[in-house]
PDB file of N, CA and C in Angstrom:
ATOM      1  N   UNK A 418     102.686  68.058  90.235  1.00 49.00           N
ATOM      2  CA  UNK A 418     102.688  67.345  88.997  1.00 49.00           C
ATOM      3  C   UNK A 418     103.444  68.103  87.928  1.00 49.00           C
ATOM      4  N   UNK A 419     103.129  67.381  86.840  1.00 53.00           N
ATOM      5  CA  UNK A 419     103.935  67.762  85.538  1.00 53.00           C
ATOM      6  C   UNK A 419     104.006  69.318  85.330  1.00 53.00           C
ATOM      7  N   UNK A 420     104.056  70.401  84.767  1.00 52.00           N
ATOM      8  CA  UNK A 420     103.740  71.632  84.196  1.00 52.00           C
ATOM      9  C   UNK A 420     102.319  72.360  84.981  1.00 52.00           C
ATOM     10  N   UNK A 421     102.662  71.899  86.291  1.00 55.00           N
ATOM     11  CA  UNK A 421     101.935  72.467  87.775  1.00 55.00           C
ATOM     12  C   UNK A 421     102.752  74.143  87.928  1.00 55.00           C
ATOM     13  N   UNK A 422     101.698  74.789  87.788  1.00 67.00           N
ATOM     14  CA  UNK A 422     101.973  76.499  87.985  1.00 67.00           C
ATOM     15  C   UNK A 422     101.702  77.199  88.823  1.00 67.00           C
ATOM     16  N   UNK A 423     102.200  76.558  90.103  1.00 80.00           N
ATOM     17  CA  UNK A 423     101.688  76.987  91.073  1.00 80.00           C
ATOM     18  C   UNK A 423     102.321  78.167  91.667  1.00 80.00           C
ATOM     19  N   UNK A 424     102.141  79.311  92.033  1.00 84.00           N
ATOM     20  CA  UNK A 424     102.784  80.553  92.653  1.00 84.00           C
ATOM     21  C   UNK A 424     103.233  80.101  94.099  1.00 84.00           C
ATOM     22  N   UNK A 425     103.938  80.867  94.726  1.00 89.00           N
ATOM     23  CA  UNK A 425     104.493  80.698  96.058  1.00 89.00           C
ATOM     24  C   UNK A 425     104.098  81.787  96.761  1.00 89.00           C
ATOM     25  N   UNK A 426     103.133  81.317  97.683  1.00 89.00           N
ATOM     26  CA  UNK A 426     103.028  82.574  98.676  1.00 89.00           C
ATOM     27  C   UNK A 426     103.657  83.171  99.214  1.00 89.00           C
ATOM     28  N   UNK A 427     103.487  84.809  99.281  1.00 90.00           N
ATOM     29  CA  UNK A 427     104.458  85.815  99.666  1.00 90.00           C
ATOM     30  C   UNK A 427     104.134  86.130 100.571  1.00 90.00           C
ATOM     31  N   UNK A 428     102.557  86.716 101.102  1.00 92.00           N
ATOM     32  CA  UNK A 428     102.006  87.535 102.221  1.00 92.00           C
ATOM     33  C   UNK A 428     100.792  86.360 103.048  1.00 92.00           C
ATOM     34  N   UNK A 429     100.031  86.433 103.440  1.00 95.00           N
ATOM     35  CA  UNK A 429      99.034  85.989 104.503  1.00 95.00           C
ATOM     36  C   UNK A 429      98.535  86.625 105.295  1.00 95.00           C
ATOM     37  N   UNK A 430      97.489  87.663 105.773  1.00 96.00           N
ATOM     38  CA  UNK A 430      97.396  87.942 106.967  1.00 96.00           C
ATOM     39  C   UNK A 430      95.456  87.873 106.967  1.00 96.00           C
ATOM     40  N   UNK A 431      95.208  87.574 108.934  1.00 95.00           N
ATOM     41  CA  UNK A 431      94.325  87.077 109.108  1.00 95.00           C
ATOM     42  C   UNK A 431      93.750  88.543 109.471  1.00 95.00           C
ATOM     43  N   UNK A 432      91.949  88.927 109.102  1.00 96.00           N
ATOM     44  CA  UNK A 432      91.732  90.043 109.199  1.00 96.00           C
ATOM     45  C   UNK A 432      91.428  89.940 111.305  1.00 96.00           C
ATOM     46  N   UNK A 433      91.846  90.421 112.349  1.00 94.00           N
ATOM     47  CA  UNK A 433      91.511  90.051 113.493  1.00 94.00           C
ATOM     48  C   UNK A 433      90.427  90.517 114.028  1.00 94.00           C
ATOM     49  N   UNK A 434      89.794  91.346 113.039  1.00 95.00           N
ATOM     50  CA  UNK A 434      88.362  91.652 113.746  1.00 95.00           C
ATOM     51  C   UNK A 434      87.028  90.648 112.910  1.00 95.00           C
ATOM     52  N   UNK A 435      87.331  90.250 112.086  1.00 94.00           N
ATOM     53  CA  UNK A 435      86.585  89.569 111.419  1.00 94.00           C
ATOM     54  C   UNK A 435      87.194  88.555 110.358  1.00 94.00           C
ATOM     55  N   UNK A 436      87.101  87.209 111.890  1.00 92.00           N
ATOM     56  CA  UNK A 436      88.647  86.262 111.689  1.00 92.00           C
ATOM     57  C   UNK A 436      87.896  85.530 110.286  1.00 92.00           C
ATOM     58  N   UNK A 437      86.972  85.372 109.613  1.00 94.00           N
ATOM     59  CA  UNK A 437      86.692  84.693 108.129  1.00 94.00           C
ATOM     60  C   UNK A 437      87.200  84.950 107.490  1.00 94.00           C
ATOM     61  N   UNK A 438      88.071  86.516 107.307  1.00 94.00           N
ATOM     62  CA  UNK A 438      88.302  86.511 105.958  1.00 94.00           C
ATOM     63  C   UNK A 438      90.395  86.615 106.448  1.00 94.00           C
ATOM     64  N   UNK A 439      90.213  86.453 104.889  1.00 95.00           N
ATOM     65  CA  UNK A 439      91.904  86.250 105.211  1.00 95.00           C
ATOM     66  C   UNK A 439      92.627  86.445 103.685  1.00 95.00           C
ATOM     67  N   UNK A 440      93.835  87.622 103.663  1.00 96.00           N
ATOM     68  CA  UNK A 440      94.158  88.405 102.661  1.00 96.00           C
ATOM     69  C   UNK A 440      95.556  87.339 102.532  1.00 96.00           C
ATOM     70  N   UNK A 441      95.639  87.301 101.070  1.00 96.00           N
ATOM     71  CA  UNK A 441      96.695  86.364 100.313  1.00 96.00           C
ATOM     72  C   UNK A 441      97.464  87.696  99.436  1.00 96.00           C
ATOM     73  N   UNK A 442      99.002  87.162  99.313  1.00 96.00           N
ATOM     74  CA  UNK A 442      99.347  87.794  98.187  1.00 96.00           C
ATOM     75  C   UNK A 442     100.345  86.808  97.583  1.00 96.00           C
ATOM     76  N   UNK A 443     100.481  86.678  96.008  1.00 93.00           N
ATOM     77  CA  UNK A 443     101.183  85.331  95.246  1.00 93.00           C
ATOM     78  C   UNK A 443     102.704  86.028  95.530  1.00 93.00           C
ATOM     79  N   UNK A 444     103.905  85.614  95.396  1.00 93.00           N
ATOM     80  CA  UNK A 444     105.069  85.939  94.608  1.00 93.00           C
ATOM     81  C   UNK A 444     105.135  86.760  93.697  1.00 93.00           C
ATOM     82  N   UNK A 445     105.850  87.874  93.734  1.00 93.00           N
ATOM     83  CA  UNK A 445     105.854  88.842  91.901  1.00 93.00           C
ATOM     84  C   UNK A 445     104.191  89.003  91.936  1.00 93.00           C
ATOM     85  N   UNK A 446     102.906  89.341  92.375  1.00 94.00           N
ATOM     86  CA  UNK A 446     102.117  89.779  92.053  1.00 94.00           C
ATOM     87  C   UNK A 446     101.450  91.047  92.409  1.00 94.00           C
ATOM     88  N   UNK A 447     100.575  91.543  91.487  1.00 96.00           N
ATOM     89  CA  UNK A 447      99.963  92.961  91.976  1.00 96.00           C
ATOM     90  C   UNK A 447      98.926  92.798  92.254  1.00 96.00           C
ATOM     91  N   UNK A 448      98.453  91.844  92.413  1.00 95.00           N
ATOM     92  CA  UNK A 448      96.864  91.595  92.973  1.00 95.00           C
ATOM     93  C   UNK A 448      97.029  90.704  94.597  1.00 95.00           C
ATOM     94  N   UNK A 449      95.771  91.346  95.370  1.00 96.00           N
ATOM     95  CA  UNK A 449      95.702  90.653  96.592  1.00 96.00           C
ATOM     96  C   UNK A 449      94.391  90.031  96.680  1.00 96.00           C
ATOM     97  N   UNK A 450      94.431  88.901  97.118  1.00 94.00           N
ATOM     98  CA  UNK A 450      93.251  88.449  97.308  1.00 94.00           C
ATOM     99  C   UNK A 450      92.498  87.741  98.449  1.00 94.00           C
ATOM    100  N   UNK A 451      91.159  88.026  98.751  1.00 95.00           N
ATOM    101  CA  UNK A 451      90.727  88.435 100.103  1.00 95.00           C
ATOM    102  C   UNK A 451      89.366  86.385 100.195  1.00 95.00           C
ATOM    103  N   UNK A 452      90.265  86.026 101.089  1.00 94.00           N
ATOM    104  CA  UNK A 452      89.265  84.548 101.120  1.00 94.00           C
ATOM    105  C   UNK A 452      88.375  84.663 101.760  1.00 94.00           C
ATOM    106  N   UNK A 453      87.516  84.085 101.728  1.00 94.00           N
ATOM    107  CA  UNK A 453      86.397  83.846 103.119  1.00 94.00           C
ATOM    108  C   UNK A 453      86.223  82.151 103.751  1.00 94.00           C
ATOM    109  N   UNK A 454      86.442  81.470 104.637  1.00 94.00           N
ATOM    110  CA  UNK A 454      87.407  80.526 104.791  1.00 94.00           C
ATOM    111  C   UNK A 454      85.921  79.624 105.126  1.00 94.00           C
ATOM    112  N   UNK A 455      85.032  80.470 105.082  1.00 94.00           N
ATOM    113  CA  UNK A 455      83.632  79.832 105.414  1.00 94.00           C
ATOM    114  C   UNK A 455      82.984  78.895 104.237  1.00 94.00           C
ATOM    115  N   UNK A 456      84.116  79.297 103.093  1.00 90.00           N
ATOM    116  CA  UNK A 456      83.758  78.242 101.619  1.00 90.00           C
ATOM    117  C   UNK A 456      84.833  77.534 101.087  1.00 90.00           C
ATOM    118  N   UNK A 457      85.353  76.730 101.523  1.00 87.00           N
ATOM    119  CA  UNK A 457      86.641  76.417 101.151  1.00 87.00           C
ATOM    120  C   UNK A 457      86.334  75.875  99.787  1.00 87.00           C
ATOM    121  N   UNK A 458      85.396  75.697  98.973  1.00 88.00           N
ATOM    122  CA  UNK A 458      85.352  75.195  97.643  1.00 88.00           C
ATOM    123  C   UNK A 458      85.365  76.510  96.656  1.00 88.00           C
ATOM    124  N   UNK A 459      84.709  77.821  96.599  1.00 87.00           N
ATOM    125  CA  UNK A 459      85.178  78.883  96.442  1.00 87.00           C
ATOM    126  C   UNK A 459      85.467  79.829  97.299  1.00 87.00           C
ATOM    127  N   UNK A 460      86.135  80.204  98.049  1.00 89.00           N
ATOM    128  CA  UNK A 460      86.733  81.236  99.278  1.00 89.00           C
ATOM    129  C   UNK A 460      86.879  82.607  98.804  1.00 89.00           C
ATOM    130  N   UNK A 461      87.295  82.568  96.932  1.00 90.00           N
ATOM    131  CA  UNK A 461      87.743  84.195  96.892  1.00 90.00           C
ATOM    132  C   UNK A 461      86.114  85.158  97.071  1.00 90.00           C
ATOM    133  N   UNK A 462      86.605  85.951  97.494  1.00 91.00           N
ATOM    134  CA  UNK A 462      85.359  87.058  97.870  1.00 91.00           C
ATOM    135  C   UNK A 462      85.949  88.482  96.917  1.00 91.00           C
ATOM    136  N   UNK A 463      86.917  88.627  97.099  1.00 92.00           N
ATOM    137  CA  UNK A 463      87.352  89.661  97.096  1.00 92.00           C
ATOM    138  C   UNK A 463      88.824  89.552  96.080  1.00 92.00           C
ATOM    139  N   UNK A 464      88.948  90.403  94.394  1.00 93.00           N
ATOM    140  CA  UNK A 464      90.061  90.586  94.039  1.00 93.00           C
ATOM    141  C   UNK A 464      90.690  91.823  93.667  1.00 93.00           C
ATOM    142  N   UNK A 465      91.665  92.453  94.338  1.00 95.00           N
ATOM    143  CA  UNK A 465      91.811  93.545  94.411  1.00 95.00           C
ATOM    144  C   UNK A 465      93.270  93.864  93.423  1.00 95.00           C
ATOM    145  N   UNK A 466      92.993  94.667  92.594  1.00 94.00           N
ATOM    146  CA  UNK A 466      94.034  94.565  91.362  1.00 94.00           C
ATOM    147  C   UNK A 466      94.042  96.106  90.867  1.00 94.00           C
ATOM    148  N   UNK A 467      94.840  96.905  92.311  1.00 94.00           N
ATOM    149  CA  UNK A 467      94.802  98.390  92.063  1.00 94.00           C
ATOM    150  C   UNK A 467      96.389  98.849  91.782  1.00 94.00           C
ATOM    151  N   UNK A 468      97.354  97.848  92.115  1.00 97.00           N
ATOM    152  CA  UNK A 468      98.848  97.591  91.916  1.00 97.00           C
ATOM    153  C   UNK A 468      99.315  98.115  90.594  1.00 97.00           C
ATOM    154  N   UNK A 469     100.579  98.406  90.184  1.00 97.00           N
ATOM    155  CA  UNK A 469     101.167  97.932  88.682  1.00 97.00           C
ATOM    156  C   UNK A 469     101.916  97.248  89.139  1.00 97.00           C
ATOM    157  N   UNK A 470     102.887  96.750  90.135  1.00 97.00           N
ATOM    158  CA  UNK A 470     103.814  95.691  89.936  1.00 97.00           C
ATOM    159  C   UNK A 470     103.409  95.199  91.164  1.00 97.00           C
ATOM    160  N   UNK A 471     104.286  94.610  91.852  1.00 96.00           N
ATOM    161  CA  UNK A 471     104.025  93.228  92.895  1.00 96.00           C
ATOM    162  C   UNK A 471     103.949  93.881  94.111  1.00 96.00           C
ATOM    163  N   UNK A 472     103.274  93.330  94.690  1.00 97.00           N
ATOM    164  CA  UNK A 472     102.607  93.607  96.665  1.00 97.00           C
ATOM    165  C   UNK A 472     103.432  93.134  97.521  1.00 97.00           C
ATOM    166  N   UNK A 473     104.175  93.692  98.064  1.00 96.00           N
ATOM    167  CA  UNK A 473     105.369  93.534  99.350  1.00 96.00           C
ATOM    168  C   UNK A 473     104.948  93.438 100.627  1.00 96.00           C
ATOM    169  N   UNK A 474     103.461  94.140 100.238  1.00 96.00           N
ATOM    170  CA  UNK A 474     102.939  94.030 102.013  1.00 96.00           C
ATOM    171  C   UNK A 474     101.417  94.431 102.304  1.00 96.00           C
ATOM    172  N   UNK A 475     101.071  93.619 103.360  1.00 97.00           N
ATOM    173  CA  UNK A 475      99.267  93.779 102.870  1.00 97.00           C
ATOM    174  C   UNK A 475      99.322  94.110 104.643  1.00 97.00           C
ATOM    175  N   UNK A 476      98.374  94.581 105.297  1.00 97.00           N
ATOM    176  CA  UNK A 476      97.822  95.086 106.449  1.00 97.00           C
ATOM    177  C   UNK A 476      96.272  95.100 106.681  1.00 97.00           C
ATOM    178  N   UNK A 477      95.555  94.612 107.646  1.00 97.00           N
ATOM    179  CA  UNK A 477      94.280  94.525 108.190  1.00 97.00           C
ATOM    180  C   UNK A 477      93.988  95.746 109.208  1.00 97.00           C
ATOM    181  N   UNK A 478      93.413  96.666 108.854  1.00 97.00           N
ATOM    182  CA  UNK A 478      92.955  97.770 109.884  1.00 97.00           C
ATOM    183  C   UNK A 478      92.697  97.499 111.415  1.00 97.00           C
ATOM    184  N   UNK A 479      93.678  97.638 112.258  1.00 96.00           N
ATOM    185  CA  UNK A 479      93.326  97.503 113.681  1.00 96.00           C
ATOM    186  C   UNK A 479      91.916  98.226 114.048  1.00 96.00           C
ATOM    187  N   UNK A 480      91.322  98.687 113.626  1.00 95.00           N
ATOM    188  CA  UNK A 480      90.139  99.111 114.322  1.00 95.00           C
ATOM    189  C   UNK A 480      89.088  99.447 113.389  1.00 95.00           C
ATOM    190  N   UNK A 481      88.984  98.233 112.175  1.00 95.00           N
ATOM    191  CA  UNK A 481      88.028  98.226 111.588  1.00 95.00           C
ATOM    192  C   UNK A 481      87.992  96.762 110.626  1.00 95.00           C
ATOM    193  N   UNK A 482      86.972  96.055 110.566  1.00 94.00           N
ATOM    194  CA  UNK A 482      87.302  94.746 110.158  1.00 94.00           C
ATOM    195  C   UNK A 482      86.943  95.157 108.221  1.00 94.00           C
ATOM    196  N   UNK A 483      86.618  96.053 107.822  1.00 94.00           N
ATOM    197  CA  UNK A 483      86.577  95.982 106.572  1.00 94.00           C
ATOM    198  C   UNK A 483      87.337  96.995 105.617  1.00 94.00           C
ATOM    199  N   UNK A 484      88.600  97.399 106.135  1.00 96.00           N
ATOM    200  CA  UNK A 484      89.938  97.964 106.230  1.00 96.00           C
ATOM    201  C   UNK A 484      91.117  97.153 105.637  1.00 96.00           C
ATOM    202  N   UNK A 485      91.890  97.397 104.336  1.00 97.00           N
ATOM    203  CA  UNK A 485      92.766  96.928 104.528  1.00 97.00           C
ATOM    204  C   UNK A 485      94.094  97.853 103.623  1.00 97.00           C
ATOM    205  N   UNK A 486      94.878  97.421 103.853  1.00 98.00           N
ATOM    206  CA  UNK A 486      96.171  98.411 103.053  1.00 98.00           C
ATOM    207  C   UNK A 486      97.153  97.200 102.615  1.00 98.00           C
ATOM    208  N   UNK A 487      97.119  97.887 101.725  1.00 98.00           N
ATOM    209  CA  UNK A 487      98.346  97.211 100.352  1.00 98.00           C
ATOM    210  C   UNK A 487      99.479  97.915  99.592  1.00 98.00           C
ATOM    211  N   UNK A 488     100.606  97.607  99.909  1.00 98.00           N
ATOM    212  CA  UNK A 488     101.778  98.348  99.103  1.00 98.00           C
ATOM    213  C   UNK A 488     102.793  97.456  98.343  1.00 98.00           C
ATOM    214  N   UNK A 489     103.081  98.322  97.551  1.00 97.00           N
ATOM    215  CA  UNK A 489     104.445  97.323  96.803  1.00 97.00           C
ATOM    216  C   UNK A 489     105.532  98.259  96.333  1.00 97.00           C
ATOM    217  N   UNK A 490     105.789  97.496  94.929  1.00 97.00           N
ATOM    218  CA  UNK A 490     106.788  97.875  94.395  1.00 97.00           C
ATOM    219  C   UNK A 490     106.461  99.245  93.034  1.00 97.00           C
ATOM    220  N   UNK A 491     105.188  99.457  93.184  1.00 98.00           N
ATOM    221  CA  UNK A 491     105.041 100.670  92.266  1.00 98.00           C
ATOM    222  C   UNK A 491     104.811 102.141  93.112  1.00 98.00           C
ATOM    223  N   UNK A 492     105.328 101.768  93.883  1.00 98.00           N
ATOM    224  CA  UNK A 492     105.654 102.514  95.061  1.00 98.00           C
ATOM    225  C   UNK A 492     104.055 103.451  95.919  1.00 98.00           C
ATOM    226  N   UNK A 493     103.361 102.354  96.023  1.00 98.00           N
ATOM    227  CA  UNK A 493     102.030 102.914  96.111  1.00 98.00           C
ATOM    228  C   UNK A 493     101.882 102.010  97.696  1.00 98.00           C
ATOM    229  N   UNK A 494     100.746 102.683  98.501  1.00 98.00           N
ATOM    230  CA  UNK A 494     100.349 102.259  99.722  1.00 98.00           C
ATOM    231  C   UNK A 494      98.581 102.303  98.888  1.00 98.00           C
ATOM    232  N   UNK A 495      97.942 101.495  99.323  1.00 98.00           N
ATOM    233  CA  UNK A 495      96.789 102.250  98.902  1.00 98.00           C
ATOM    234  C   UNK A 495      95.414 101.483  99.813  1.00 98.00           C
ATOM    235  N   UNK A 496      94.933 101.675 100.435  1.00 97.00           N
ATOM    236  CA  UNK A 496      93.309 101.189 101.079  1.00 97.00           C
ATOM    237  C   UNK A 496      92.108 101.018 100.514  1.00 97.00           C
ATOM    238  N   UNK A 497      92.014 100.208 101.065  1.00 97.00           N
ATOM    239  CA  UNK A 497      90.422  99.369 100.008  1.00 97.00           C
ATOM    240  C   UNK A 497      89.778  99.462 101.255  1.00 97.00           C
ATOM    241  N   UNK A 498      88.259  99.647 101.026  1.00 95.00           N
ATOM    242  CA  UNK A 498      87.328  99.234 101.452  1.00 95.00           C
ATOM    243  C   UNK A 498      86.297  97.852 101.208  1.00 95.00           C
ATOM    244  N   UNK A 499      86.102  96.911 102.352  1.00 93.00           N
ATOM    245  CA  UNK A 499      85.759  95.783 101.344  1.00 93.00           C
ATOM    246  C   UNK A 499      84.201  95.269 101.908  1.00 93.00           C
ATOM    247  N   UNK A 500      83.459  96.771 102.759  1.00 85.00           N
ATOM    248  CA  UNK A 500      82.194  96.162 103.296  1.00 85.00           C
ATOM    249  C   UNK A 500      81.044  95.550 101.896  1.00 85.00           C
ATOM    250  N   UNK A 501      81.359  95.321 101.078  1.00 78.00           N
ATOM    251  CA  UNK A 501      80.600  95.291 100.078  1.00 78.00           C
ATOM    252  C   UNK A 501      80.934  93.952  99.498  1.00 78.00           C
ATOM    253  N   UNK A 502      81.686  93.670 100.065  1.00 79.00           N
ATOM    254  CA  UNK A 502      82.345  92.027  99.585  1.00 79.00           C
ATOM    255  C   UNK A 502      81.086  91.076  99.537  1.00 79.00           C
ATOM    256  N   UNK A 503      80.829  90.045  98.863  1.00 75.00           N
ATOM    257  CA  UNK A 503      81.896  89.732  97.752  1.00 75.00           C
ATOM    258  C   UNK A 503      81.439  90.160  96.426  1.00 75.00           C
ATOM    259  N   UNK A 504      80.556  91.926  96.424  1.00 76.00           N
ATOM    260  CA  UNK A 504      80.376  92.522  95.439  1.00 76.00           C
ATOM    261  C   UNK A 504      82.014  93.205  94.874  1.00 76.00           C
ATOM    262  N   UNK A 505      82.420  93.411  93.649  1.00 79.00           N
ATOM    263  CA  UNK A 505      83.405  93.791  93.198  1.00 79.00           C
ATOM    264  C   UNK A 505      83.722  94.792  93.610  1.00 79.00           C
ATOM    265  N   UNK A 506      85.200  94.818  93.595  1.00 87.00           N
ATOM    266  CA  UNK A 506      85.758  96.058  94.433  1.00 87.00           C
ATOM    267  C   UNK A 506      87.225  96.441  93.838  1.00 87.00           C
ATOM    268  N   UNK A 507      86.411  98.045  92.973  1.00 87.00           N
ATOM    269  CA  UNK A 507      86.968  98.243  91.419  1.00 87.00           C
ATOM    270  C   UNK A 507      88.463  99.283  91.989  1.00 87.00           C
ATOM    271  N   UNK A 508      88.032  99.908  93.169  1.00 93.00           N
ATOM    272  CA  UNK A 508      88.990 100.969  93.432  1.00 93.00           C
ATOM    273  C   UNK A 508      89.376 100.896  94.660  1.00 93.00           C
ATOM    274  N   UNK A 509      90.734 101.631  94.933  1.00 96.00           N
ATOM    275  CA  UNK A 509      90.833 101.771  96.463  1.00 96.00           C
ATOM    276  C   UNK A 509      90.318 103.227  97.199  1.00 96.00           C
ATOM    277  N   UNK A 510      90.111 103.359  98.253  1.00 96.00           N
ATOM    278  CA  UNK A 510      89.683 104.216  98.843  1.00 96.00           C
ATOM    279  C   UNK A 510      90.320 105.659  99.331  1.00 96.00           C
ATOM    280  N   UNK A 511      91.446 105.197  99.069  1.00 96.00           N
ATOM    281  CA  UNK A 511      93.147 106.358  99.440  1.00 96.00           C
ATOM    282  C   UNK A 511      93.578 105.705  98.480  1.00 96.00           C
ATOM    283  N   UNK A 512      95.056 106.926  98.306  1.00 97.00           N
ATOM    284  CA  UNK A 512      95.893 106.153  97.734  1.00 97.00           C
ATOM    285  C   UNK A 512      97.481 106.933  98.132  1.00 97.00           C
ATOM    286  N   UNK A 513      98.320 106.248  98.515  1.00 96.00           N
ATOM    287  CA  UNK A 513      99.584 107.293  98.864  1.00 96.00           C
ATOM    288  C   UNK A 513     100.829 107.110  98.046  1.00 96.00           C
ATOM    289  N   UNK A 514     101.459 108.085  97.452  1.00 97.00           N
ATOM    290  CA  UNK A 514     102.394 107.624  96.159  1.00 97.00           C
ATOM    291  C   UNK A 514     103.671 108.142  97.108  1.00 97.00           C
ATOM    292  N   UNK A 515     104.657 107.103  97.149  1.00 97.00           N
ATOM    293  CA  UNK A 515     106.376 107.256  97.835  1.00 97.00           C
ATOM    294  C   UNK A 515     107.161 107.680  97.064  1.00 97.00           C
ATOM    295  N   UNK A 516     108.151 107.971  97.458  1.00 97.00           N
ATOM    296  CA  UNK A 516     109.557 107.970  96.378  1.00 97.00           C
ATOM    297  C   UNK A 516     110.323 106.747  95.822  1.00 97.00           C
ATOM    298  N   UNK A 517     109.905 105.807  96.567  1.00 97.00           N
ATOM    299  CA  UNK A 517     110.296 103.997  96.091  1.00 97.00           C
ATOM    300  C   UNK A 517     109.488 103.459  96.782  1.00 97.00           C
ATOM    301  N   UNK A 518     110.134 102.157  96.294  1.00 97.00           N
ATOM    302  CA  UNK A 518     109.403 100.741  96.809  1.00 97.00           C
ATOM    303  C   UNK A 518     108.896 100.458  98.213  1.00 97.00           C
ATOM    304  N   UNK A 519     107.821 100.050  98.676  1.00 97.00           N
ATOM    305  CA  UNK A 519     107.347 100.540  99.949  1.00 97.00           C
ATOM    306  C   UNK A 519     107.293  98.465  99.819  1.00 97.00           C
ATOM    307  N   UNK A 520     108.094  98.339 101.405  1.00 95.00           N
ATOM    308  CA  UNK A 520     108.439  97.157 101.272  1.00 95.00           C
ATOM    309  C   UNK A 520     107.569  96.490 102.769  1.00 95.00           C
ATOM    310  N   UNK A 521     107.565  97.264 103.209  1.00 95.00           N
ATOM    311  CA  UNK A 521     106.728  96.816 104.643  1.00 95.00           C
ATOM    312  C   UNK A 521     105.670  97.899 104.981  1.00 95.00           C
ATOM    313  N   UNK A 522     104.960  97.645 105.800  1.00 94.00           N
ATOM    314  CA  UNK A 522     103.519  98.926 106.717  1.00 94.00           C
ATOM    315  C   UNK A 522     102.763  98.388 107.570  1.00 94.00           C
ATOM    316  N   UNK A 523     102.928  99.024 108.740  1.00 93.00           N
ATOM    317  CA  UNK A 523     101.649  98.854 109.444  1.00 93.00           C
ATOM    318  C   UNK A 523     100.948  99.815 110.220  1.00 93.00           C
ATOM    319  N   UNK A 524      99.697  99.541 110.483  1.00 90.00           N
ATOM    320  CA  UNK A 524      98.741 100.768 110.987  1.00 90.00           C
ATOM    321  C   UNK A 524      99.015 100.813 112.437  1.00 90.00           C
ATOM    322  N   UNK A 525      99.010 102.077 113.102  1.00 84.00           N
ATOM    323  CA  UNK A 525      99.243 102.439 114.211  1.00 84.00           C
ATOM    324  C   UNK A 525      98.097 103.296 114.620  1.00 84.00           C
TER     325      UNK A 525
END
């Protein structure tokens, strides 16, 4: 519709050990946000807003379902813990600072 503001999704990924929840990231944003697909009328559980500029790449911990990693363009990698969901979740758990823009990651 008219003056519809809708963002364009950038990221998606499904957590595979604990297929309910499922991590979003908008276009140009520094926040990721974590659904739970078991409420589709409110889903967010989880908003994670540890970024200064926009999220290039989000990751689900292969060997832990409440694991996840987020990097962007403020050249930060950083891990959240989210067993506490959908209590607020103020900080990340690590944090790793690059020399630039960290545009992709995944856990090995």
């Amino acid at each position: 519709g008219q003056g519809d503001a809708r963002t364009p999704l950038l990221r998606l990924a499904w957590n595979k050990l604990d297929p309910f929840y499922l991590a979003t990231v908008s276009m140009d944003s520094p926040r990721t946000m974590i659904l739970d697909i078991r409420w589709p009328k409110q889903p967010l559980v989880a908003d994670l807003r540890g970024h200064s500029a926009c999220i290039n790449a989000i990751a689900w911990a292969p060997h832990s379902p409440s694991h996840i990693c987020t990097a962007g363009d403020d050249t930060q990698a950083l891990i959240w813990h989210l067993s506490d969901m959908p209590r607020p979740i103020e900080d990340p758990i690590l944090a790793y600072s690059a020399d630039s823009h960290i545009n992709n990651l995944q856990w090995s």
